CSV table of C-alpha atoms and ligand atoms in Angstrom, one decimal:
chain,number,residue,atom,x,y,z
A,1,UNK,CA,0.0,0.0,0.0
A,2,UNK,CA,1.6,3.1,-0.8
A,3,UNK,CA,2.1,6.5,1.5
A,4,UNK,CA,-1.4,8.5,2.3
A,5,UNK,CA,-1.5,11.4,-0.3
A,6,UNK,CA,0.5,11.3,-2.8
A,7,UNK,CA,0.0,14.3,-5.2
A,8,UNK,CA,-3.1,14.3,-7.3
A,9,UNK,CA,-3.5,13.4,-10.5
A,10,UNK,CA,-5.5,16.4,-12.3
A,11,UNK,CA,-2.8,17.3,-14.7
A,12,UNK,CA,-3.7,17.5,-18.7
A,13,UNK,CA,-5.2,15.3,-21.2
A,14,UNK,CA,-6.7,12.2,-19.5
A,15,UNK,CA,-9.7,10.1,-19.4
A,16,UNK,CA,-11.0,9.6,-16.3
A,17,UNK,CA,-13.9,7.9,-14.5
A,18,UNK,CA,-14.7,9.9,-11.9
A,19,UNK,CA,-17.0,8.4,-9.6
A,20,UNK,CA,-18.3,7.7,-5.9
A,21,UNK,CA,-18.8,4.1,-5.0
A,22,UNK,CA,-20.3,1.6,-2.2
A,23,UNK,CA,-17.7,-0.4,-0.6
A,24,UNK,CA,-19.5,-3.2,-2.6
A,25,UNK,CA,-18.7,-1.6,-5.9
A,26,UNK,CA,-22.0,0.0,-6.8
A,27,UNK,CA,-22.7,3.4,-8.0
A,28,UNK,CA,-25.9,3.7,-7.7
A,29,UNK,CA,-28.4,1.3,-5.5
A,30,UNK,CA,-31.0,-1.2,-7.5
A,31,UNK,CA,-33.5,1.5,-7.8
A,32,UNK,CA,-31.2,4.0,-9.4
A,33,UNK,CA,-31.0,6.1,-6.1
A,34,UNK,CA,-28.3,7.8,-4.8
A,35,UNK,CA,-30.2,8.9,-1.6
A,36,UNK,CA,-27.2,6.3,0.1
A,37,UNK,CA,-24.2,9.0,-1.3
A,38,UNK,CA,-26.5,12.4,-0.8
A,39,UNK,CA,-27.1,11.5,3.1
A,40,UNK,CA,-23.7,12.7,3.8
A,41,UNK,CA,-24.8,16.3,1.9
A,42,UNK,CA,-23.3,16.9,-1.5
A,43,UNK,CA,-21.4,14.0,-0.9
A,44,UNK,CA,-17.4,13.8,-0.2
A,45,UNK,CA,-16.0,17.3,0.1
A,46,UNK,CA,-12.5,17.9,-1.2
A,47,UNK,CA,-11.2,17.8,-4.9
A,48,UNK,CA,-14.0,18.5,-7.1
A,49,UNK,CA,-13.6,21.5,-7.4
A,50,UNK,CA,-9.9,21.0,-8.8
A,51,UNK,CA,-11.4,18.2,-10.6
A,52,UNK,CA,-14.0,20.1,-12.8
A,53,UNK,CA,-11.5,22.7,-13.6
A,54,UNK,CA,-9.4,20.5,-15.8
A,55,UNK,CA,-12.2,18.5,-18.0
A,56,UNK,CA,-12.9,19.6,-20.6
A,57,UNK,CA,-15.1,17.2,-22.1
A,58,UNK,CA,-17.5,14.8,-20.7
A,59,UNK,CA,-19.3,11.9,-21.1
A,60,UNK,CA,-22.1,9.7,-19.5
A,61,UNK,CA,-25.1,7.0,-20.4
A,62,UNK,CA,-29.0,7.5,-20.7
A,63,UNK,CA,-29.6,6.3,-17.0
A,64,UNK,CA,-27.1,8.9,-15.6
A,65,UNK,CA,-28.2,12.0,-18.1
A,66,UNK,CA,-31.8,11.0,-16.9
A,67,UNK,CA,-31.4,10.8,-13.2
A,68,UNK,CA,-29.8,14.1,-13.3
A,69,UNK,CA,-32.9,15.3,-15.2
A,70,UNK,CA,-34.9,14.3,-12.8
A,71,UNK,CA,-33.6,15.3,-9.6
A,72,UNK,CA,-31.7,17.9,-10.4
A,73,UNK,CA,-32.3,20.1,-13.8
A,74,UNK,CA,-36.4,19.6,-14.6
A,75,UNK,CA,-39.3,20.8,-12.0
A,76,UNK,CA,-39.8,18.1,-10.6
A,77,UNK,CA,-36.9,18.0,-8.7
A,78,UNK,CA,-38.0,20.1,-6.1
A,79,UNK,CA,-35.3,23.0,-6.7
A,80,UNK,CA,-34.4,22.8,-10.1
A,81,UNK,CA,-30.5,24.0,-11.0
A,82,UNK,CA,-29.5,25.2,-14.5
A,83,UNK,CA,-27.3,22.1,-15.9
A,84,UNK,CA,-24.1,22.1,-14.0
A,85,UNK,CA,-21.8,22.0,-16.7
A,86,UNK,CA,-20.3,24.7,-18.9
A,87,UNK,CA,-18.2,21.9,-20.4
A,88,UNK,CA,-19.7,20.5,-24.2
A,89,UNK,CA,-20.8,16.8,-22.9
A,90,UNK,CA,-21.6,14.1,-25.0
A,91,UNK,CA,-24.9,11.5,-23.6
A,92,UNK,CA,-25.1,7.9,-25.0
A,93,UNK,CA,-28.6,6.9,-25.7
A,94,UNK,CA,-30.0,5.1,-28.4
A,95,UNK,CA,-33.7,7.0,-27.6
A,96,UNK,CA,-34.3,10.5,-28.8
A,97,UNK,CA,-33.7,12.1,-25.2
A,98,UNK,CA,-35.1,15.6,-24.2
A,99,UNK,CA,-32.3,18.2,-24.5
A,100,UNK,CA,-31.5,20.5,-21.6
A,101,UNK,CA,-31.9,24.3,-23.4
A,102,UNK,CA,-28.4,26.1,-23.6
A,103,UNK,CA,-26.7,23.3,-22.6
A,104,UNK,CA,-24.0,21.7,-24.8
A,105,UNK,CA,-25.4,18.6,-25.0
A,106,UNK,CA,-24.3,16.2,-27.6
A,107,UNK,CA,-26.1,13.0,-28.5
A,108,UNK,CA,-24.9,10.1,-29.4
A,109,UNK,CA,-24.5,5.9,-29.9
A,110,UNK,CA,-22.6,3.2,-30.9
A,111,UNK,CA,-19.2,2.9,-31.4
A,112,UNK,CA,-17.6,4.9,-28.1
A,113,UNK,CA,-14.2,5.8,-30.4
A,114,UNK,CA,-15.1,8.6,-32.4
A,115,UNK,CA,-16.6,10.0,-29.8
A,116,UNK,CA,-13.6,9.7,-27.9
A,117,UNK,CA,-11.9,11.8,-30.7
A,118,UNK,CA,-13.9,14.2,-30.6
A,119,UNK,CA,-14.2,14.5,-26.9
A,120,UNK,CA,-10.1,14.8,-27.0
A,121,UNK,CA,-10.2,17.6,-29.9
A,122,UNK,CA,-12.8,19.4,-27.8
A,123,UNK,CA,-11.0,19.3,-24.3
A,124,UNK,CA,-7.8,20.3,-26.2
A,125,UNK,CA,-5.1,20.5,-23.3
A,126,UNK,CA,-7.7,19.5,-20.5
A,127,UNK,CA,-9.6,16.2,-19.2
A,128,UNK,CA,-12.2,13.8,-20.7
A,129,UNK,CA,-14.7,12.9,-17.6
A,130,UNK,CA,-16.7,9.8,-17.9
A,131,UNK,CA,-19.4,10.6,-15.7
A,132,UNK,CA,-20.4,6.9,-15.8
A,133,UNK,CA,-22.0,4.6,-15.8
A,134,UNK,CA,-20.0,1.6,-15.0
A,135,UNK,CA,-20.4,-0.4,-18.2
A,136,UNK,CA,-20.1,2.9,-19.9
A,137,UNK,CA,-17.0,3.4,-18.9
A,138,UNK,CA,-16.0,-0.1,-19.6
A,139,UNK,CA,-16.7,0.7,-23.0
A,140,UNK,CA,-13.9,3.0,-23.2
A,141,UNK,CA,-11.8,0.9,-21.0
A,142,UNK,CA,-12.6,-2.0,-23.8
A,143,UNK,CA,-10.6,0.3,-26.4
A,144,UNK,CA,-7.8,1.0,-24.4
A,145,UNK,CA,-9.2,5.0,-24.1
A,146,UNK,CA,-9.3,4.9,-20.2
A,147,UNK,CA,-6.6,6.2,-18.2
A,148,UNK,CA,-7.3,6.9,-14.7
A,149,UNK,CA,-9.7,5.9,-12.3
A,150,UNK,CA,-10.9,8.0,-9.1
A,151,UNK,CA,-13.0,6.3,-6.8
A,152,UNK,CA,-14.5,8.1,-3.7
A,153,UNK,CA,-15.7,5.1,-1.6
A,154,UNK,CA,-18.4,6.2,0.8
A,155,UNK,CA,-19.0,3.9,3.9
A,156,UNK,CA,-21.7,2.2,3.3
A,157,UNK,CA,-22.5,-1.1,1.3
A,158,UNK,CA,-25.6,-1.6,-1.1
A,159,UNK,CA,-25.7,-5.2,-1.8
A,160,UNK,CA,-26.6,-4.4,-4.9
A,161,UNK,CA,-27.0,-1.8,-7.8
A,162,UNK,CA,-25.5,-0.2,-11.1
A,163,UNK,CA,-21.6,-1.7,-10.7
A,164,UNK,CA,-18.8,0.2,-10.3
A,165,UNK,CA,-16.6,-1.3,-13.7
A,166,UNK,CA,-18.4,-4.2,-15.0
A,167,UNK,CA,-14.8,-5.5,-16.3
A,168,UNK,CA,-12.0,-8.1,-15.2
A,169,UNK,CA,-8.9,-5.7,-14.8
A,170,UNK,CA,-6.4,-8.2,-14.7
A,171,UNK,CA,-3.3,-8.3,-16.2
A,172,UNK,CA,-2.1,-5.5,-16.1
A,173,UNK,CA,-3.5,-4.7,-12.7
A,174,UNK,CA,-4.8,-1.0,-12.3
A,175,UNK,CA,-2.4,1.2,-10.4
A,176,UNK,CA,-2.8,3.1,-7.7
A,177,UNK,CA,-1.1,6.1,-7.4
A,178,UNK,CA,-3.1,7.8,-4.3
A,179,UNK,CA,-5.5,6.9,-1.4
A,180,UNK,CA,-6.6,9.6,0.6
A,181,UNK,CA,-9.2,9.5,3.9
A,182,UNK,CA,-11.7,11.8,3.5
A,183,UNK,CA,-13.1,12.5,6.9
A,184,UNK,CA,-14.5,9.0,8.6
A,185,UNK,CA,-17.4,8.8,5.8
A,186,UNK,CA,-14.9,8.3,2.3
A,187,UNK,CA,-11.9,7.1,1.1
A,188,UNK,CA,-10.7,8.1,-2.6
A,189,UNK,CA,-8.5,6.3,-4.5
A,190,UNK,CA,-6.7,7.3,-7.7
A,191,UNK,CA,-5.5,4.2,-9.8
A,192,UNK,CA,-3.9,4.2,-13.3
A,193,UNK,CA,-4.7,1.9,-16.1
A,194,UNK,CA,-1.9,0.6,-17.0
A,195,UNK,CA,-1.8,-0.4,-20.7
A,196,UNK,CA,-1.4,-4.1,-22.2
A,197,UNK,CA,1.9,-4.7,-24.1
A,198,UNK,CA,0.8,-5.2,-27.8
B,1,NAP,N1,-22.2,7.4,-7.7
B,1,NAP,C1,-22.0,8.3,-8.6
B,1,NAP,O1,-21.1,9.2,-8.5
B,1,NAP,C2,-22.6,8.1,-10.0
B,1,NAP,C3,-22.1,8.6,-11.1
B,1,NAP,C4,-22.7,8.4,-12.3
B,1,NAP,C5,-23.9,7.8,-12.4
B,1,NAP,N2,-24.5,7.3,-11.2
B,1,NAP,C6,-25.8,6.6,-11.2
B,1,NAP,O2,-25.5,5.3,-11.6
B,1,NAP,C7,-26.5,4.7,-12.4
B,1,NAP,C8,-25.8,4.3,-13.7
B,1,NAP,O3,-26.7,3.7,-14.5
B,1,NAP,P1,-26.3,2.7,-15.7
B,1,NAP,O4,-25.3,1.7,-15.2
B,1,NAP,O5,-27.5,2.2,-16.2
B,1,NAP,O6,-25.5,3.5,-16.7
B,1,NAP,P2,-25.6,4.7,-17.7
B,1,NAP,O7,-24.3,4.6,-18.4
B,1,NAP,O8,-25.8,6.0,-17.1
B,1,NAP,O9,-26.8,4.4,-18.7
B,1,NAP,C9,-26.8,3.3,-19.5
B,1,NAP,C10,-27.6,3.6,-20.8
B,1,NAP,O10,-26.8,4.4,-21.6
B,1,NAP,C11,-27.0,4.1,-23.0
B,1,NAP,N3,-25.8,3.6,-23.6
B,1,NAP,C12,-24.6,3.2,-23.0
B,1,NAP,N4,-23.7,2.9,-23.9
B,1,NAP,C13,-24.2,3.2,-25.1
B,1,NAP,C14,-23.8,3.2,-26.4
B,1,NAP,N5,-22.5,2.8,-26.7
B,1,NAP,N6,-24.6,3.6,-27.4
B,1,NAP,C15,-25.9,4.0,-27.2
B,1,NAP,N7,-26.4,4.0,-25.9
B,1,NAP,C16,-25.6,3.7,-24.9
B,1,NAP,C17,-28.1,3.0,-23.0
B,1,NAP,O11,-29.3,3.7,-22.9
B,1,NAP,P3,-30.5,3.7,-24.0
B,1,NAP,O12,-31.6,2.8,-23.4
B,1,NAP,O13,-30.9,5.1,-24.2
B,1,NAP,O14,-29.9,3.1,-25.2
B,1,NAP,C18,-27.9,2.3,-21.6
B,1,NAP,O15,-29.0,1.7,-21.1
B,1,NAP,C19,-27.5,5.8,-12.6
B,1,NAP,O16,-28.5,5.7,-11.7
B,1,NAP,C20,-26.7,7.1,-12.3
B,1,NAP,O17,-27.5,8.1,-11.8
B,1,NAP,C21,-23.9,7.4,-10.0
């Protein structure tokens, strides 16, 4: 196990999955709620704010654009926000979703690699965020287009739910390059993906 906080990992031009977790390895519970992550507030306090400052491109599926729809962005959710990103973001769907007015909101499906091109041309010296989900992310992961994982582990287990990386990371195992408490409700890891020799 390496030292407690080594330096973070927000420098340029990487794709990460950025994500909070159950210490089972679920992102969400088996009703799509995240009421489990939101009872600690807005969630694990710390680097987001660095985080978001270097992406400049993002990414996420249909259940993920949807939820925030829902409980954050549309009337229904009580106290409706504008969408939270000023970043252009890209939402995988194969359903003609409703679009968020002014937002930079890109649809798409299929293939995740030409997206991924055109997520890196956008972002130009900064991050690609995959929002998530899991096997979302694992599509990327699938072509090799995944760099860095950042897990915030809250403290609670969900015995089910959406998974955090669907995958068998083997050989080569992930990296991990950071682990960091955050107060007695998280821990965040940072690992690398290491790549397969060709
Ligand atoms: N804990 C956290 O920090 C965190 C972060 C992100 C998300 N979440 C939550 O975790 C859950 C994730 O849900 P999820 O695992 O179902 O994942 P998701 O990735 O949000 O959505 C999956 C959907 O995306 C679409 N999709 C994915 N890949 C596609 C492709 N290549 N082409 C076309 N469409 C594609 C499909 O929707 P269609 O039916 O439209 O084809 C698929 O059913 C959500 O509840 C979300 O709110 C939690």
């Amino acid at each position: 196990m390496p030292a407690q906080c080594e330096k973070p990992s927000f420098t340029t031009m990487k794709t990460q999955y950025y994500t909070a977790s159950s210490l089972d390895g679920f992102i969400a519970d088996p009703e799509n709620s995240l009421a489990w992550l939101f009872q600690f507030g807005d969630g694990p306090e710390g680097d987001y704010p660095e985080f978001i400052k270097a992406i400049g491109a993002i990414a996420m599926g249909a259940t993920t654009y949807e939820w925030l729809l829902k409980h954050q962005i549309f009337p229904e959710a009580g106290q409706p926000q504008p969408w939270p990103y000023t970043q252009p973001t890209w939402v995988f769907t194969s359903r003609e979703l409703v679009h968020v007015p002014g937002a930079d909101i890109r649809f798409v499906r299929g293939d995740v690699r030409p997206v991924h091109q055109e997520m890196v041309e956008a972002a130009g010296d900064n991050n690609v965020w995959l929002v998530g989900g899991g096997e979302l992310a694992g599509q990327f992961h699938d072509h090799g287009l995944l760099d860095e994982i950042i897990v915030t582990i809250a403290s609670v287990t969900l015995g089910g739910g959406a998974p955090l990386l669907p995958r068998a990371i083997v050989s080569p195992p992930l990296r991990l390059i950071a682990a960091r408490a955050r107060g007695t409700d998280f821990a965040q890891l940072t690992y690398e993906v290491q790549k397969a020799r060709a």
